[in-house]
CSV table of C-alpha atoms in Angstrom, one decimal:
chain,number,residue,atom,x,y,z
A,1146,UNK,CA,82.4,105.0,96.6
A,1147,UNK,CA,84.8,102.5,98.6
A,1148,UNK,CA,88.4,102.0,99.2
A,1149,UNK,CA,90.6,102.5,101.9
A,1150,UNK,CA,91.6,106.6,101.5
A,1151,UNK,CA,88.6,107.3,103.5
A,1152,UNK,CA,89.6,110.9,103.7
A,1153,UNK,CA,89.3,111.8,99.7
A,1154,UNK,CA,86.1,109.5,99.5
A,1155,UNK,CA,84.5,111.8,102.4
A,1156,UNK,CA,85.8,114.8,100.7
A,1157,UNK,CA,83.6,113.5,97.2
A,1158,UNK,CA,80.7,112.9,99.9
A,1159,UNK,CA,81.5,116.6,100.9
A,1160,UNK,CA,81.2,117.7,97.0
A,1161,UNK,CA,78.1,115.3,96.1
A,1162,UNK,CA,76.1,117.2,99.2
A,1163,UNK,CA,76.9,120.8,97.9
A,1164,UNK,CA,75.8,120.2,94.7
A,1165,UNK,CA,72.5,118.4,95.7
A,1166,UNK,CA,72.2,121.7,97.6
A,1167,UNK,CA,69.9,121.7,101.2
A,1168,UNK,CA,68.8,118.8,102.8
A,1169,UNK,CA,66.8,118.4,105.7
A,1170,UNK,CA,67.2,114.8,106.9
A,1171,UNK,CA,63.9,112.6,107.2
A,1172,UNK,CA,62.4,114.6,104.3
A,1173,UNK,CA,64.7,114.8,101.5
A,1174,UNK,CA,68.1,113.5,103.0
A,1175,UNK,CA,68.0,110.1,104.5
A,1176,UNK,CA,70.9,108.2,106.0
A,1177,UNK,CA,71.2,104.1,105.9
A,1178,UNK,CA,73.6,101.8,107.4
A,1179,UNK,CA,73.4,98.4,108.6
A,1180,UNK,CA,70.6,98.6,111.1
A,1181,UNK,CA,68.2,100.3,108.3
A,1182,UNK,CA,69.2,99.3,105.0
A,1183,UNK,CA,66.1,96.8,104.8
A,1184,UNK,CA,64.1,100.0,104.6
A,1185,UNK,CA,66.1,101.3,101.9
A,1186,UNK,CA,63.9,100.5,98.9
A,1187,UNK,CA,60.8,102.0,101.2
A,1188,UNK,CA,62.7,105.0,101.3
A,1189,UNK,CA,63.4,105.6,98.0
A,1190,UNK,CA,60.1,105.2,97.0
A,1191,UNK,CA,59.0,107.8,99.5
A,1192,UNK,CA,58.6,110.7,98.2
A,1193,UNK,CA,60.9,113.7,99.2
A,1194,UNK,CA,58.4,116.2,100.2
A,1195,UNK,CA,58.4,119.8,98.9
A,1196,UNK,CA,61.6,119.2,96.7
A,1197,UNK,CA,62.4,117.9,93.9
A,1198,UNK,CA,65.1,115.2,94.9
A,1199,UNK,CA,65.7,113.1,97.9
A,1200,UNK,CA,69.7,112.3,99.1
A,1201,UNK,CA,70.2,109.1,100.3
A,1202,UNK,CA,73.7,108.0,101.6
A,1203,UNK,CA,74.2,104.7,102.7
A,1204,UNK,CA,76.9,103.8,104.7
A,1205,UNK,CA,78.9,100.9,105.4
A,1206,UNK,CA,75.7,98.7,105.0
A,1207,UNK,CA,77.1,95.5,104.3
A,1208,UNK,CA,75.2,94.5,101.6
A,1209,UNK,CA,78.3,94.3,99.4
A,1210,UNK,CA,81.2,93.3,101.8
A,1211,UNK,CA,82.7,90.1,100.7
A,1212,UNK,CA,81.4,87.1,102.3
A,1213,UNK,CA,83.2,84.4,104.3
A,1214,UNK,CA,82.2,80.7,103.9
A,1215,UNK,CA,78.5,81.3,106.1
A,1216,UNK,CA,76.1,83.5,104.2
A,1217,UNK,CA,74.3,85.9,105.6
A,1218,UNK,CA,70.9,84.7,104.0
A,1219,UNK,CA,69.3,88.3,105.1
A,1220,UNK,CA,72.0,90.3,103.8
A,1221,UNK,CA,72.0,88.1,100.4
A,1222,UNK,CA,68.0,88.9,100.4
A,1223,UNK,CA,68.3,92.6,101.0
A,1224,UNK,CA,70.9,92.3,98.2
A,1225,UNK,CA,69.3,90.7,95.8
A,1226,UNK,CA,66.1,92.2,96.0
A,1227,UNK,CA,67.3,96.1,95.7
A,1228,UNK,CA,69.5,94.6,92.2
A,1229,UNK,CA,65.7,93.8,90.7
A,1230,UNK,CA,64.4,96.7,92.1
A,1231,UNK,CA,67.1,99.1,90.7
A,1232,UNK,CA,67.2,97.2,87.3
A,1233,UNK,CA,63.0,97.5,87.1
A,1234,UNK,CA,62.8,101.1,88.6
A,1235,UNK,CA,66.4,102.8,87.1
A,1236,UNK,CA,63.9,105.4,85.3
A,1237,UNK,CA,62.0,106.7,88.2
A,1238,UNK,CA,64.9,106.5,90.7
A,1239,UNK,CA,67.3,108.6,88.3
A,1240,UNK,CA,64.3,111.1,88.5
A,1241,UNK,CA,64.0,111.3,92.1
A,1242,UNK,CA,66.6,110.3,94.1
A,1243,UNK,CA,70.2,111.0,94.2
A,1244,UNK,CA,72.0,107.1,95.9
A,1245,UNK,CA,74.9,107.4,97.1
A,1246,UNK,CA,76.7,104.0,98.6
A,1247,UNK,CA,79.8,104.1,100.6
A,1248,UNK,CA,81.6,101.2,101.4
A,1249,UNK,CA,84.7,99.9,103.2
A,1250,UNK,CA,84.9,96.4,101.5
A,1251,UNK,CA,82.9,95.6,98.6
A,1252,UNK,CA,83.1,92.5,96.2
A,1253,UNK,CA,82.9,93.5,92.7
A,1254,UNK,CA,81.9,90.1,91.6
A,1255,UNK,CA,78.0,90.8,93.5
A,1256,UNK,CA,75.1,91.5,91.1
A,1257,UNK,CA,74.5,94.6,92.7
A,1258,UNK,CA,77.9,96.1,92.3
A,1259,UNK,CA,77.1,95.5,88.7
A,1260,UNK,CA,74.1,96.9,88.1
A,1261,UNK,CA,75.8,100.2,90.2
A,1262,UNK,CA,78.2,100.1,87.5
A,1263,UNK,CA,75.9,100.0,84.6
A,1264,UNK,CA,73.4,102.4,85.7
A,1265,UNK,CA,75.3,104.8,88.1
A,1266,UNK,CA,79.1,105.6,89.0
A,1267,UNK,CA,81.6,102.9,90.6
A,1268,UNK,CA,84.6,105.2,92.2
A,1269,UNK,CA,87.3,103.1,94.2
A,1270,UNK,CA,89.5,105.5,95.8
A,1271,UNK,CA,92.6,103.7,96.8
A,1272,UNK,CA,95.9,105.5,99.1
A,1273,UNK,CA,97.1,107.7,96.8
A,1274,UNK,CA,100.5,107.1,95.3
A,1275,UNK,CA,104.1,108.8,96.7
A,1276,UNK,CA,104.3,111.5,93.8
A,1277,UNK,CA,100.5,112.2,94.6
A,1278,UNK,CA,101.0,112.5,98.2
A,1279,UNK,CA,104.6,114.6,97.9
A,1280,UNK,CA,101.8,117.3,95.3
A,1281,UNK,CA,99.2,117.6,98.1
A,1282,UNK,CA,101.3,118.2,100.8
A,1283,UNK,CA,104.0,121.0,98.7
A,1284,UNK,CA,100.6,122.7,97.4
A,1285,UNK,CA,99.2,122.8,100.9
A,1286,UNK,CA,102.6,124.5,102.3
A,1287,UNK,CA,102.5,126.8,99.6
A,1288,UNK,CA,98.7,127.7,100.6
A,1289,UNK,CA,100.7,129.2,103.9
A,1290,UNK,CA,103.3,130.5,102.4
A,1291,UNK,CA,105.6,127.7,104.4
A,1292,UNK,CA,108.6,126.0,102.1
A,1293,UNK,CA,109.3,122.3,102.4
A,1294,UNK,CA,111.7,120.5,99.5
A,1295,UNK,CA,110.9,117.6,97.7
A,1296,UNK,CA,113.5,115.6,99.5
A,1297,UNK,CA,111.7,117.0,103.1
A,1298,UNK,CA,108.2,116.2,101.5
A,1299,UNK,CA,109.4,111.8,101.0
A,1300,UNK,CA,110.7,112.4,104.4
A,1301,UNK,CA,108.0,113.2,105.6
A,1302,UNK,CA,105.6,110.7,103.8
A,1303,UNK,CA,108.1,107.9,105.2
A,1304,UNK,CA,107.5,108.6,109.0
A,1305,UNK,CA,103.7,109.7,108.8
A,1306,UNK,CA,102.5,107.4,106.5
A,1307,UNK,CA,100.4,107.3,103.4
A,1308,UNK,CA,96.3,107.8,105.0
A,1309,UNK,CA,95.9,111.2,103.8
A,1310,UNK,CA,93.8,112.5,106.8
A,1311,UNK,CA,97.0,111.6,109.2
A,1312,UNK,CA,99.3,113.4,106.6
A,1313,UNK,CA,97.1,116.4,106.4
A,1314,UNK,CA,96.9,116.3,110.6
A,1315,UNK,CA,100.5,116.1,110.9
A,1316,UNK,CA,101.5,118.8,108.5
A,1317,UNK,CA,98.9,121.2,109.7
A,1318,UNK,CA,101.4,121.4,113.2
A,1319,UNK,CA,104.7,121.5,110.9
A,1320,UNK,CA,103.0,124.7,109.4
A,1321,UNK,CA,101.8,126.4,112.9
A,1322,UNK,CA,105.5,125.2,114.0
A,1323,UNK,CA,107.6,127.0,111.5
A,1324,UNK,CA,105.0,129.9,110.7
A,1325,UNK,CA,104.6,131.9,107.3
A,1326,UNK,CA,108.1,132.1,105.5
A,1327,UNK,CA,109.3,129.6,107.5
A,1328,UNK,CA,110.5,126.1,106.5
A,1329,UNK,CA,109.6,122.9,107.2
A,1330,UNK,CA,112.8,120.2,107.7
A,1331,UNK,CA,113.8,116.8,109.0
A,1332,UNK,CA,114.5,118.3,112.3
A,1333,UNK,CA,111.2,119.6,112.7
A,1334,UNK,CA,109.3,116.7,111.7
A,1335,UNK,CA,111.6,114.4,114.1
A,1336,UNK,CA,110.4,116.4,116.9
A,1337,UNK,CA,107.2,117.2,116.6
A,1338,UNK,CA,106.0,114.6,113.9
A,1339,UNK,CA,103.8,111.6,115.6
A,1340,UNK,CA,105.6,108.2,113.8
A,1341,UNK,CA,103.9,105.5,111.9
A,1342,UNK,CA,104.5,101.6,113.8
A,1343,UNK,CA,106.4,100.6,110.8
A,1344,UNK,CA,108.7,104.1,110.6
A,1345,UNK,CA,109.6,103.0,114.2
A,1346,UNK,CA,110.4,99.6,113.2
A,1347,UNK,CA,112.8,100.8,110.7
A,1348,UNK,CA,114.2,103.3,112.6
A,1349,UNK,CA,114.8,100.1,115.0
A,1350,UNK,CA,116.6,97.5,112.0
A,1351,UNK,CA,118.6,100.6,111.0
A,1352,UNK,CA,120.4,100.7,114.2
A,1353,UNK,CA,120.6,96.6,114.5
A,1354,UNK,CA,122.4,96.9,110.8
A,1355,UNK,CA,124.3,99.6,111.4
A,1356,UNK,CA,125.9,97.5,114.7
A,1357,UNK,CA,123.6,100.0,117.5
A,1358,UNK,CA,122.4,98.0,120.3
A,1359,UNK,CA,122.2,100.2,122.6
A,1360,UNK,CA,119.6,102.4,120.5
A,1361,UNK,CA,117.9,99.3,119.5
A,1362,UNK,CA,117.4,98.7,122.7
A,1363,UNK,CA,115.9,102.5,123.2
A,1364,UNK,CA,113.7,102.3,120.0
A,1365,UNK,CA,112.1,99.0,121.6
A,1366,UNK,CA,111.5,100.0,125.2
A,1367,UNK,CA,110.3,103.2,124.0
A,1368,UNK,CA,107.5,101.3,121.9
A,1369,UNK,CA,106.5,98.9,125.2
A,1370,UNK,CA,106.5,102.7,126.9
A,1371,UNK,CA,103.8,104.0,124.5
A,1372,UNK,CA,101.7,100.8,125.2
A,1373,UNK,CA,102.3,98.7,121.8
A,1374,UNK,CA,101.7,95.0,123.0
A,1375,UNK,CA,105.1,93.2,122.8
A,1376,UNK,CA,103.0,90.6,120.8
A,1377,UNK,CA,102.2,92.9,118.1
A,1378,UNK,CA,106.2,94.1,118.1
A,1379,UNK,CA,107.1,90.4,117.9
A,1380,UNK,CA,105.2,89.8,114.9
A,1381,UNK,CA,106.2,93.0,113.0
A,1382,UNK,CA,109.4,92.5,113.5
A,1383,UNK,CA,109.2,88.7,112.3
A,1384,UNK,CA,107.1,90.4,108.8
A,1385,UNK,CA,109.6,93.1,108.2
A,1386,UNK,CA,112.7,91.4,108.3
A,1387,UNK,CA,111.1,88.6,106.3
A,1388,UNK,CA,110.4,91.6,104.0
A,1389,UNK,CA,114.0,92.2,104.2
A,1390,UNK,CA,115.7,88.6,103.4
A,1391,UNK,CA,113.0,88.2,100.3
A,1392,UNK,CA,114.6,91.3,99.0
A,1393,UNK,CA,118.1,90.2,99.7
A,1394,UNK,CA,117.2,87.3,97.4
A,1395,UNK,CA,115.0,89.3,95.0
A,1396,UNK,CA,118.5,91.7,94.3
A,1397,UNK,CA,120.4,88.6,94.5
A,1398,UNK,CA,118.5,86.9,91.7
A,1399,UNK,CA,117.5,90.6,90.1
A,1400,UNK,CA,114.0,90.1,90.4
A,1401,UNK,CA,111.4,93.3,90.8
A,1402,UNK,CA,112.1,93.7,94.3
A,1403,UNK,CA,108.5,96.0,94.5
A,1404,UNK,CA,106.2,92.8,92.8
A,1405,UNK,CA,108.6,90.0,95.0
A,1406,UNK,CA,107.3,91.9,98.4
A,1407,UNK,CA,103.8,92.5,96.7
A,1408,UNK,CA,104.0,95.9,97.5
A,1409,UNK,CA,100.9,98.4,96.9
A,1410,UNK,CA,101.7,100.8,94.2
A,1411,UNK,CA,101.7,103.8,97.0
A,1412,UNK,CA,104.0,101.9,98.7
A,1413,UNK,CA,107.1,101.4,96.1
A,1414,UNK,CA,109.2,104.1,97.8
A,1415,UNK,CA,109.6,101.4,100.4
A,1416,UNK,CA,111.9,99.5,97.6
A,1417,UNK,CA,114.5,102.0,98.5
A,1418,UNK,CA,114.3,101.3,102.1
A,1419,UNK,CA,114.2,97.6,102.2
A,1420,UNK,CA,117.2,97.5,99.6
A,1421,UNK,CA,119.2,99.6,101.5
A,1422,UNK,CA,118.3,97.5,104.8
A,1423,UNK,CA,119.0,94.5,103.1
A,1424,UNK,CA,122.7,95.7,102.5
A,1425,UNK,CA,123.2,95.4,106.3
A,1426,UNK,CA,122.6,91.6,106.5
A,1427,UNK,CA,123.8,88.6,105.4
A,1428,UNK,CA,121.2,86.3,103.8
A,1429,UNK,CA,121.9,83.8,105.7
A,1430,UNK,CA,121.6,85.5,108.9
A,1431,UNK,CA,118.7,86.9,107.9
A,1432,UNK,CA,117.1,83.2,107.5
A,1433,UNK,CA,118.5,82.1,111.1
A,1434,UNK,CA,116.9,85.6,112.3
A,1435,UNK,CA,113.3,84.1,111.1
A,1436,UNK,CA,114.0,80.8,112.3
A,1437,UNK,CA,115.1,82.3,115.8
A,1438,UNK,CA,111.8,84.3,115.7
A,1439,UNK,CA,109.8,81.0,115.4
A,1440,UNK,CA,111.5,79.3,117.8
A,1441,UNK,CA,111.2,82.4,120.2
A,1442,UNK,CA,107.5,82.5,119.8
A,1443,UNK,CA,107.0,78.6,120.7
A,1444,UNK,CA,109.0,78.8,123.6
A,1445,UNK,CA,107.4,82.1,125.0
A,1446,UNK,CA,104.0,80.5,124.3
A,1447,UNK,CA,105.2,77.5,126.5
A,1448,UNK,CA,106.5,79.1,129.0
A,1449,UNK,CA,110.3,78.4,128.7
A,1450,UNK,CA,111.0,82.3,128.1
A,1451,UNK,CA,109.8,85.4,128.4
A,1452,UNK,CA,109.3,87.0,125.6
A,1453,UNK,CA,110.7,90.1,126.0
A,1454,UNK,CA,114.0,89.2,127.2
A,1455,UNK,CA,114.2,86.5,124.4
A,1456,UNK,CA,113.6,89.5,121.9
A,1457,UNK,CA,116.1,91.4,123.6
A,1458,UNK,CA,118.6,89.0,124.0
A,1459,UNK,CA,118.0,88.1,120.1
A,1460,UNK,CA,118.6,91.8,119.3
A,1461,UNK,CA,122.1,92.0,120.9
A,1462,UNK,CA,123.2,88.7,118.8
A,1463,UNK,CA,122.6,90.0,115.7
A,1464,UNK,CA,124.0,93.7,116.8
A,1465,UNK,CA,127.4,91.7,117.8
């Protein structure tokens, strides 16, 4: 199991132990990560006491997580050596043990990841798409008897984001907010909904488009208030308007404005966004915006500006 929805490949971690039924760890249940999974092959072949099957989950162990230009020559041994031993011992382990891999970043290309997929089950569980996300989160109103329209439910999605556990956290205090029978709108979720970095930051170019300064101004101070490093503003700002002029030329040239931004297919309902953004701007301001940003961040790095009264002084340009 890998991917980045952590929360849905926990959940099938959740299913896999119930149907395996008890386990009592060091006998017939044995966790691995990367401190242990040398001993992995010792535990398999250990046998599971008293039952008929041993679980073993191993977790974020390394062995498969794509490699930069130094190899690990320990990791490539442990690697290589539990590939022959699964392709030489598939019978017996099918018999006894029930392996269960989770990883954050794996390399499909590996040996091992094959010989997973020929003997066993590959799963990559990705961020689940818009339409998938706007099902889970209606069904789970209806389960409490709470109402929330379609248009409420992209609302939604748009300022808490698309990691399923943060969705499923943020709705659970729409619900206790509104109670049974109630319903859930875009004044609720504005006040009590906690915003994703990049919501913020459109929140912030929709007042710089639509000629706000002075709520510019509030949407930024209000980020250096809840702690976010200026730095890390700086350079999302720089991305996302960057985002914005390659759309200006994508709908300009009438290119797909979702493949010119590369975006992730849970994240096309962000074509809507940018495109509307994009309206605000003038290409070629947009490109003196960037260039502005470049020369911002070598002059704060050499001391001939502070930063944050370069980025605010950049802001109420482009807002006159």
């Amino acid at each position: 199991l890998y991917g980045e929805e952590l929360f849905l490949i926990e959940n099938l971690v959740k299913r896999i132990k119930n149907k395996f039924g008890e386990a009592v760890k060091g006998i017939n249940f044995i966790s691995i990560d990367d401190t242990n999974v040398q001993e992995l092959i010792s535990d398999i072949e250990t046998p599971a006491f008293g039952y008929e099957k041993k679980l073993i989950i191993a977790r974020n162990t390394n062995i498969l997580k794509k490699e930069g230009k130094r190899k690990n020559t320990e990791i490539v041994k442990i690697r290589e050596k539990l590939e022959e031993y699964i392709k030489e011992n598939i019978d017996i382990i099918k018999e006894s043990v029930v392996l269960v891999f989770i990883e954050e970043d794996v390399d499909t290309r590996f040996g091992l990841y094959k010989t997973f997929d020929k003997y066993g089950i590959t799963c990559k569980v990705d961020f689940q798409k818009p339409i998938q996300l706007e099902k889970r989160i209606i069904a789970i109103c209806n389960g409490y008897k709470v109402k929330i329209d379609n248009v409420t439910t992209k609302y939604f999605i748009e300022t808490c984001g698309t990691n399923m556990q943060e969705l499923i956290n943020e709705i659970r205090k729409q619900i206790e907010y509104v109670g049974e029978n109630g319903t859930i709108t875009k004044k609720t979720i504005d006040l009590l909904a906690i915003k994703q970095f990049e919501s913020i930051i459109f929140d912030l170019t929709d007042s710089l488009g639509k000629k706000n300064i002075e709520n510019s101004l509030i949407v930024l101070k209000n980020l250096l208030y809840a702690k976010e490093p200026i730095q890390k503003i700086f350079v999302t700002l720089y991305n996302h308007f960057k985002k914005i002029y390659i759309t200006k030329i994508a709908l300009r040239e009438k290119l797909n404005v979702a493949e010119s931004l590369n975006l992730k297919p849970n994240q096309t309902f962000l074509v809507g966004k940018y495109s509307m953004q994009a309206k605000y701007f003038d290409e070629e301001d947009l490109k003196n915006m960037l260039l502005e940003f470049i020369d911002l961040d070598y002059k704060s790095k050499n001391g001939m500006i502070d930063i944050n009264v370069g980025l605010e002084a950049m802001l109420c340009k482009y807002c006159s």
